[in-house]
mmCIF file of C-alpha atoms and ligand atoms in Angstrom:
data_model
loop_
_atom_site.group_PDB
_atom_site.id
_atom_site.type_symbol
_atom_site.label_atom_id
_atom_site.label_comp_id
_atom_site.label_asym_id
_atom_site.label_seq_id
_atom_site.Cartn_x
_atom_site.Cartn_y
_atom_site.Cartn_z
ATOM 1 C CA MET A 1235 271.461 -95.210 -58.252
ATOM 2 C CA GLY A 1236 274.882 -97.236 -56.762
ATOM 3 C CA GLU A 1237 272.899 -96.555 -53.444
ATOM 4 C CA PRO A 1238 269.408 -97.839 -53.669
ATOM 5 C CA VAL A 1239 270.909 -101.074 -55.205
ATOM 6 C CA ASN A 1240 273.367 -101.629 -52.969
ATOM 7 C CA ALA A 1241 270.413 -100.776 -50.390
ATOM 8 C CA ASN A 1242 268.180 -103.342 -52.005
ATOM 9 C CA TRP A 1243 271.238 -106.321 -51.808
ATOM 10 C CA GLN A 1244 271.665 -105.006 -48.001
ATOM 11 C CA GLY A 1245 268.171 -106.398 -47.513
ATOM 12 C CA PHE A 1246 268.160 -109.198 -49.442
ATOM 13 C CA TRP A 1247 271.013 -110.427 -47.173
ATOM 14 C CA THR A 1248 270.179 -108.933 -43.967
ATOM 15 C CA ASP A 1249 266.440 -111.164 -44.137
ATOM 16 C CA LEU A 1250 268.069 -114.731 -44.604
ATOM 17 C CA PRO A 1251 269.274 -116.916 -42.228
ATOM 18 C CA HIS A 1252 273.277 -117.583 -42.530
ATOM 19 C CA GLU A 1253 272.138 -120.781 -43.994
ATOM 20 C CA GLN A 1254 273.497 -122.769 -47.199
ATOM 21 C CA GLY A 1255 271.368 -122.969 -50.166
ATOM 22 C CA LEU A 1256 268.381 -120.688 -48.834
ATOM 23 C CA ALA A 1257 268.967 -117.995 -51.743
ATOM 24 C CA VAL A 1258 266.930 -119.192 -55.409
ATOM 25 C CA TRP A 1259 270.104 -119.638 -57.252
ATOM 26 C CA ASP A 1260 272.547 -121.323 -54.134
ATOM 27 C CA SER A 1261 272.556 -124.358 -55.442
ATOM 28 C CA SER A 1262 275.965 -126.864 -55.521
ATOM 29 C CA PRO A 1263 279.008 -126.344 -56.265
ATOM 30 C CA ALA A 1264 278.740 -129.856 -57.950
ATOM 31 C CA VAL A 1265 275.918 -128.204 -60.426
ATOM 32 C CA THR A 1266 277.908 -124.911 -60.718
ATOM 33 C CA ALA A 1267 280.651 -123.562 -59.860
ATOM 34 C CA THR A 1268 282.945 -127.460 -60.116
ATOM 35 C CA ALA A 1269 280.461 -128.742 -62.539
ATOM 36 C CA GLN A 1270 281.585 -125.700 -64.827
ATOM 37 C CA LEU A 1271 285.147 -125.641 -64.415
ATOM 38 C CA PRO A 1272 285.722 -127.102 -67.817
ATOM 39 C CA LEU A 1273 284.474 -124.274 -69.189
ATOM 40 C CA PHE A 1274 287.207 -121.443 -68.056
ATOM 41 C CA GLU A 1275 290.046 -124.072 -66.466
ATOM 42 C CA GLN A 1276 292.221 -123.847 -69.123
ATOM 43 C CA HIS A 1277 291.976 -119.828 -69.427
ATOM 44 C CA PHE A 1278 292.742 -119.728 -66.406
ATOM 45 C CA ALA A 1279 295.853 -119.351 -65.049
ATOM 46 C CA VAL A 1280 296.708 -121.038 -61.167
ATOM 47 C CA ASP A 1281 299.360 -118.765 -60.651
ATOM 48 C CA LEU A 1282 296.887 -115.680 -60.536
ATOM 49 C CA PRO A 1283 294.489 -115.509 -58.050
ATOM 50 C CA VAL A 1284 291.071 -115.468 -58.492
ATOM 51 C CA LEU A 1285 288.081 -113.069 -57.758
ATOM 52 C CA ASP A 1286 284.701 -114.116 -56.578
ATOM 53 C CA VAL A 1287 283.250 -110.863 -58.573
ATOM 54 C CA GLY A 1288 278.944 -110.927 -56.743
ATOM 55 C CA CYS A 1289 280.142 -113.776 -54.691
ATOM 56 C CA GLY A 1290 276.576 -113.614 -52.334
ATOM 57 C CA ASN A 1291 276.770 -116.043 -48.901
ATOM 58 C CA GLY A 1292 280.351 -117.261 -50.923
ATOM 59 C CA THR A 1293 279.266 -120.926 -52.080
ATOM 60 C CA GLN A 1294 280.543 -120.960 -55.200
ATOM 61 C CA SER A 1295 284.068 -118.638 -54.007
ATOM 62 C CA ALA A 1296 284.621 -121.566 -51.449
ATOM 63 C CA ALA A 1297 284.269 -124.562 -54.541
ATOM 64 C CA LEU A 1298 286.794 -122.211 -56.503
ATOM 65 C CA ARG A 1299 289.029 -122.363 -53.667
ATOM 66 C CA GLY A 1300 289.763 -126.261 -53.457
ATOM 67 C CA HIS A 1301 291.297 -125.377 -57.534
ATOM 68 C CA TYR A 1302 292.612 -122.485 -56.907
ATOM 69 C CA ALA A 1303 295.567 -120.312 -54.540
ATOM 70 C CA ARG A 1304 293.891 -117.944 -53.938
ATOM 71 C CA VAL A 1305 290.747 -117.159 -54.304
ATOM 72 C CA ILE A 1306 288.827 -113.356 -53.300
ATOM 73 C CA GLY A 1307 285.396 -112.668 -53.012
ATOM 74 C CA LEU A 1308 283.439 -109.783 -53.142
ATOM 75 C CA ASP A 1309 280.812 -108.545 -52.771
ATOM 76 C CA PHE A 1310 278.630 -104.904 -52.220
ATOM 77 C CA ALA A 1311 276.669 -106.209 -50.032
ATOM 78 C CA PRO A 1312 278.463 -106.314 -46.088
ATOM 79 C CA ALA A 1313 275.111 -107.881 -45.236
ATOM 80 C CA ALA A 1314 276.448 -111.357 -47.759
ATOM 81 C CA ILE A 1315 279.872 -110.210 -46.624
ATOM 82 C CA GLU A 1316 279.169 -111.521 -43.207
ATOM 83 C CA HIS A 1317 277.100 -114.440 -44.524
ATOM 84 C CA ALA A 1318 279.962 -115.665 -47.091
ATOM 85 C CA THR A 1319 282.642 -115.104 -42.954
ATOM 86 C CA SER A 1320 280.594 -116.764 -40.783
ATOM 87 C CA ILE A 1321 279.222 -119.742 -43.632
ATOM 88 C CA GLN A 1322 282.433 -120.096 -45.240
ATOM 89 C CA ALA A 1323 284.470 -119.725 -42.573
ATOM 90 C CA GLY A 1324 287.025 -122.514 -42.392
ATOM 91 C CA SER A 1325 287.395 -122.302 -46.534
ATOM 92 C CA GLY A 1326 290.443 -120.037 -47.189
ATOM 93 C CA VAL A 1327 288.535 -117.549 -49.281
ATOM 94 C CA GLU A 1328 289.310 -113.681 -47.928
ATOM 95 C CA PHE A 1329 285.584 -112.105 -48.357
ATOM 96 C CA ARG A 1330 285.869 -108.397 -48.795
ATOM 97 C CA THR A 1331 282.783 -105.786 -49.645
ATOM 98 C CA PHE A 1332 283.945 -104.468 -52.685
ATOM 99 C CA ASP A 1333 281.716 -102.407 -55.770
ATOM 100 C CA LEU A 1334 282.043 -103.880 -59.155
ATOM 101 C CA ALA A 1335 280.755 -100.459 -60.429
ATOM 102 C CA ASP A 1336 283.136 -98.663 -58.691
ATOM 103 C CA THR A 1337 286.315 -98.920 -61.490
ATOM 104 C CA ALA A 1338 287.998 -96.176 -58.806
ATOM 105 C CA ALA A 1339 288.323 -98.983 -57.036
ATOM 106 C CA ALA A 1340 288.918 -101.833 -58.919
ATOM 107 C CA GLU A 1341 292.199 -99.421 -59.919
ATOM 108 C CA ARG A 1342 292.995 -99.793 -55.913
ATOM 109 C CA LEU A 1343 292.534 -103.664 -56.247
ATOM 110 C CA HIS A 1344 294.479 -104.040 -59.612
ATOM 111 C CA THR A 1345 297.553 -102.231 -58.276
ATOM 112 C CA GLU A 1346 297.223 -103.875 -55.053
ATOM 113 C CA LEU A 1347 296.648 -108.347 -56.472
ATOM 114 C CA GLY A 1348 298.417 -108.182 -60.034
ATOM 115 C CA ASP A 1349 296.064 -108.974 -63.019
ATOM 116 C CA THR A 1350 293.317 -112.034 -61.763
ATOM 117 C CA ASN A 1351 290.740 -114.592 -63.310
ATOM 118 C CA VAL A 1352 288.069 -113.096 -62.849
ATOM 119 C CA TYR A 1353 284.240 -115.619 -62.144
ATOM 120 C CA MET A 1354 280.928 -114.034 -61.639
ATOM 121 C CA ARG A 1355 277.855 -115.461 -61.512
ATOM 122 C CA GLY A 1356 274.413 -113.182 -61.966
ATOM 123 C CA VAL A 1357 276.167 -110.189 -61.950
ATOM 124 C CA LEU A 1358 275.039 -108.754 -64.868
ATOM 125 C CA HIS A 1359 271.733 -109.191 -65.531
ATOM 126 C CA GLN A 1360 270.091 -107.592 -62.302
ATOM 127 C CA MET A 1361 272.399 -104.991 -62.562
ATOM 128 C CA PRO A 1362 270.829 -101.734 -63.505
ATOM 129 C CA ASP A 1363 271.548 -100.633 -66.876
ATOM 130 C CA GLU A 1364 273.077 -96.623 -66.011
ATOM 131 C CA ARG A 1365 275.711 -99.595 -64.211
ATOM 132 C CA ARG A 1366 276.674 -101.716 -66.243
ATOM 133 C CA ALA A 1367 280.187 -99.801 -68.613
ATOM 134 C CA ASP A 1368 281.230 -98.415 -65.277
ATOM 135 C CA ALA A 1369 281.281 -102.300 -64.139
ATOM 136 C CA ALA A 1370 282.946 -103.699 -67.576
ATOM 137 C CA LEU A 1371 285.960 -100.705 -66.850
ATOM 138 C CA SER A 1372 285.891 -102.063 -63.362
ATOM 139 C CA LEU A 1373 286.072 -105.754 -64.646
ATOM 140 C CA ARG A 1374 288.696 -105.061 -67.538
ATOM 141 C CA THR A 1375 291.074 -103.258 -64.644
ATOM 142 C CA LEU A 1376 291.063 -106.364 -63.006
ATOM 143 C CA LEU A 1377 291.953 -108.946 -65.926
ATOM 144 C CA GLY A 1378 294.916 -106.942 -67.091
ATOM 145 C CA ALA A 1379 297.436 -108.125 -70.000
ATOM 146 C CA SER A 1380 296.802 -111.283 -68.489
ATOM 147 C CA GLY A 1381 294.211 -111.624 -66.435
ATOM 148 C CA HIS A 1382 290.570 -113.871 -67.903
ATOM 149 C CA LEU A 1383 286.928 -113.660 -67.537
ATOM 150 C CA PHE A 1384 283.525 -116.168 -66.927
ATOM 151 C CA ALA A 1385 280.671 -115.052 -66.987
ATOM 152 C CA VAL A 1386 277.536 -117.195 -65.997
ATOM 153 C CA GLU A 1387 274.516 -114.581 -66.096
ATOM 154 C CA LEU A 1388 270.755 -114.985 -65.901
ATOM 155 C CA ALA A 1389 269.297 -115.312 -70.168
ATOM 156 C CA PRO A 1390 266.764 -112.924 -71.130
ATOM 157 C CA ALA A 1391 264.477 -115.465 -71.897
ATOM 158 C CA ALA A 1392 264.673 -116.584 -67.480
ATOM 159 C CA GLY A 1393 262.335 -113.822 -66.711
ATOM 160 C CA GLU A 1394 259.551 -115.100 -68.611
ATOM 161 C CA THR A 1395 260.430 -118.824 -66.689
ATOM 162 C CA ILE A 1396 260.480 -116.905 -63.952
ATOM 163 C CA LYS A 1397 256.610 -114.862 -64.612
ATOM 164 C CA ASP A 1398 255.427 -118.219 -65.537
ATOM 165 C CA ALA A 1399 256.492 -120.065 -61.900
ATOM 166 C CA ILE A 1400 255.245 -117.081 -59.991
ATOM 167 C CA ASP A 1401 252.094 -117.254 -61.246
ATOM 168 C CA GLN A 1402 251.290 -120.687 -60.753
ATOM 169 C CA GLY A 1403 250.110 -119.437 -57.062
ATOM 170 C CA PRO A 1404 251.471 -117.937 -54.098
ATOM 171 C CA ASP A 1405 252.876 -121.167 -52.479
ATOM 172 C CA SER A 1406 255.002 -121.179 -55.864
ATOM 173 C CA VAL A 1407 259.286 -120.791 -55.396
ATOM 174 C CA PRO A 1408 258.220 -118.433 -51.970
ATOM 175 C CA LYS A 1409 262.293 -117.942 -52.602
ATOM 176 C CA MET A 1410 261.761 -116.423 -55.933
ATOM 177 C CA ARG A 1411 259.324 -114.417 -54.612
ATOM 178 C CA GLN A 1412 261.589 -113.454 -51.601
ATOM 179 C CA VAL A 1413 263.992 -111.735 -54.370
ATOM 180 C CA PHE A 1414 260.984 -109.532 -55.448
ATOM 181 C CA LYS A 1415 260.339 -108.883 -52.055
ATOM 182 C CA HIS A 1416 264.097 -106.393 -51.779
ATOM 183 C CA ASN A 1417 262.666 -104.903 -55.466
ATOM 184 C CA LEU A 1418 265.737 -106.778 -56.868
ATOM 185 C CA THR A 1419 265.352 -107.051 -60.502
ATOM 186 C CA PRO A 1420 266.258 -110.218 -62.332
ATOM 187 C CA ALA A 1421 267.063 -110.962 -65.990
ATOM 188 C CA ALA A 1422 266.496 -107.191 -66.546
ATOM 189 C CA TRP A 1423 267.890 -107.349 -70.148
ATOM 190 C CA VAL A 1424 267.343 -108.386 -73.868
ATOM 191 C CA ASP A 1425 269.195 -110.848 -76.231
ATOM 192 C CA GLY A 1426 272.956 -109.729 -76.878
ATOM 193 C CA LYS A 1427 273.408 -107.185 -74.036
ATOM 194 C CA LEU A 1428 275.989 -109.758 -72.247
ATOM 195 C CA ARG A 1429 278.242 -109.797 -74.397
ATOM 196 C CA GLN A 1430 277.396 -105.673 -75.681
ATOM 197 C CA VAL A 1431 278.673 -103.829 -72.259
ATOM 198 C CA LEU A 1432 281.870 -106.477 -72.470
ATOM 199 C CA THR A 1433 283.352 -105.396 -76.079
ATOM 200 C CA GLY A 1434 281.996 -102.030 -75.404
ATOM 201 C CA ALA A 1435 284.899 -101.686 -72.860
ATOM 202 C CA GLY A 1436 287.456 -103.769 -74.745
ATOM 203 C CA LEU A 1437 286.672 -107.230 -73.931
ATOM 204 C CA VAL A 1438 286.947 -109.612 -76.103
ATOM 205 C CA ILE A 1439 284.702 -112.215 -76.186
ATOM 206 C CA LEU A 1440 287.030 -116.289 -76.700
ATOM 207 C CA ASP A 1441 283.959 -118.375 -75.785
ATOM 208 C CA SER A 1442 280.307 -118.484 -74.920
ATOM 209 C CA GLY A 1443 277.561 -121.099 -74.516
ATOM 210 C CA ALA A 1444 273.999 -122.203 -72.342
ATOM 211 C CA VAL A 1445 274.236 -123.540 -69.287
ATOM 212 C CA THR A 1446 271.038 -123.770 -67.084
ATOM 213 C CA LEU A 1447 270.898 -122.857 -63.710
ATOM 214 C CA GLU A 1448 269.695 -125.889 -61.583
ATOM 215 C CA GLY A 1449 267.639 -123.354 -58.532
ATOM 216 C CA THR A 1450 266.770 -124.101 -55.007
ATOM 217 C CA ASP A 1451 263.321 -123.265 -55.676
ATOM 218 C CA PHE A 1452 260.037 -125.394 -56.719
ATOM 219 C CA LEU A 1453 256.600 -125.387 -58.842
ATOM 220 C CA PRO A 1454 253.985 -126.439 -56.836
ATOM 221 C CA ASN A 1455 253.966 -129.803 -58.819
ATOM 222 C CA GLY A 1456 257.421 -130.807 -56.907
ATOM 223 C CA ASP A 1457 259.481 -129.377 -60.277
ATOM 224 C CA ARG A 1458 263.151 -127.949 -59.493
ATOM 225 C CA LEU A 1459 262.945 -123.007 -60.947
ATOM 226 C CA ASP A 1460 265.565 -124.687 -63.379
ATOM 227 C CA LEU A 1461 266.211 -120.908 -65.106
ATOM 228 C CA PRO A 1462 268.158 -120.766 -68.819
ATOM 229 C CA MET A 1463 271.895 -118.602 -68.450
ATOM 230 C CA THR A 1464 274.432 -117.816 -70.712
ATOM 231 C CA TYR A 1465 277.779 -118.058 -70.329
ATOM 232 C CA VAL A 1466 281.277 -115.901 -71.780
ATOM 233 C CA VAL A 1467 284.747 -116.535 -71.029
ATOM 234 C CA ALA A 1468 286.492 -113.580 -72.134
ATOM 235 C CA ARG A 1469 290.232 -111.266 -72.823
ATOM 236 C CA ALA A 1470 291.388 -107.731 -72.635
ATOM 237 C CA GLU A 1471 291.987 -106.682 -76.075
ATOM 238 C CA GLY A 1472 295.456 -106.877 -77.310
HETATM 239 C C1 SAM B 2821 272.085 -113.201 -57.540
HETATM 240 S S1 SAM B 2821 273.843 -113.096 -56.186
HETATM 241 C C2 SAM B 2821 274.616 -114.174 -56.525
HETATM 242 C C3 SAM B 2821 275.852 -114.488 -56.332
HETATM 243 C C4 SAM B 2821 276.506 -115.604 -56.167
HETATM 244 N N1 SAM B 2821 277.733 -114.981 -57.553
HETATM 245 C C5 SAM B 2821 275.914 -116.725 -55.539
HETATM 246 O O1 SAM B 2821 276.422 -117.164 -57.323
HETATM 247 O O2 SAM B 2821 275.770 -117.835 -55.413
HETATM 248 C C6 SAM B 2821 274.022 -110.762 -56.552
HETATM 249 C C7 SAM B 2821 275.160 -110.995 -55.915
HETATM 250 O O3 SAM B 2821 275.936 -109.570 -56.587
HETATM 251 C C8 SAM B 2821 275.859 -108.376 -55.835
HETATM 252 N N2 SAM B 2821 276.061 -107.599 -56.473
HETATM 253 C C9 SAM B 2821 275.133 -107.029 -57.240
HETATM 254 N N3 SAM B 2821 275.799 -105.465 -57.511
HETATM 255 C C10 SAM B 2821 277.230 -105.487 -57.060
HETATM 256 C C11 SAM B 2821 278.366 -104.739 -57.155
HETATM 257 N N4 SAM B 2821 277.747 -103.643 -58.321
HETATM 258 N N5 SAM B 2821 279.266 -105.660 -57.123
HETATM 259 C C12 SAM B 2821 279.687 -106.039 -56.291
HETATM 260 N N6 SAM B 2821 278.817 -106.914 -55.706
HETATM 261 C C13 SAM B 2821 276.747 -106.759 -56.163
HETATM 262 C C14 SAM B 2821 274.911 -108.692 -54.629
HETATM 263 O O4 SAM B 2821 274.593 -108.385 -53.024
HETATM 264 C C15 SAM B 2821 274.715 -110.630 -54.647
HETATM 265 O O5 SAM B 2821 275.263 -111.138 -53.518
#
């Protein structure tokens, strides 16, 4: 299942021009990573590298670099890494291909970097269920004993909001339509699954709550597409 979903993402990023704000989730950091810093900065030791896992075009990675000395953006779609390296050239972020569901690759990265803090936005909610357990094991490996995870994912209820938006007509939410064109599956899970996947890999949830994704897409009446998200802060069991 890893290869088809990777191919879907590769197709999505290949079709998109190298410009910020074209993906439906590509919101300004002022309402995203920077605004949400108070939710996780007290947990992120500043001397650890920060990994932005599933970084896409690197918008949030570049914002994190404003606060942390070493930020590495990781994505399994080479086309996403091409976006990030061209759009975020000069940001000081290093971008690499990496599949979170590849537990051996996570071990290698941990051997190279030691413990890391992980920022992850919008990755597990769309992942095929059979890959999530390995993805969570990789997260645990990357954190090691001292790292912390900030994960922010579409809430299951976002699925209904997306469906309502699409049903408003062919001109409604054009950027969200691009996601479905590439067979991607936003919000494909149920309440409690984020917590279950992470605790199943031996992570302890320290904090959780709700935030809103201020999308870059619009309904026919001009309203912005906003979607409910759930965040957690977690670390490995002691
Ligand atoms: C919804 S986008 C979010 C991008 C970015 N985090 C942001 O907030 O702008 C999800 C990203 O996760 C990447 N992705 C999905 N599954 C992945 C995996 N198993 N390993 C690494 N990246 C993955 C996709 O290629 C895509 O760029």
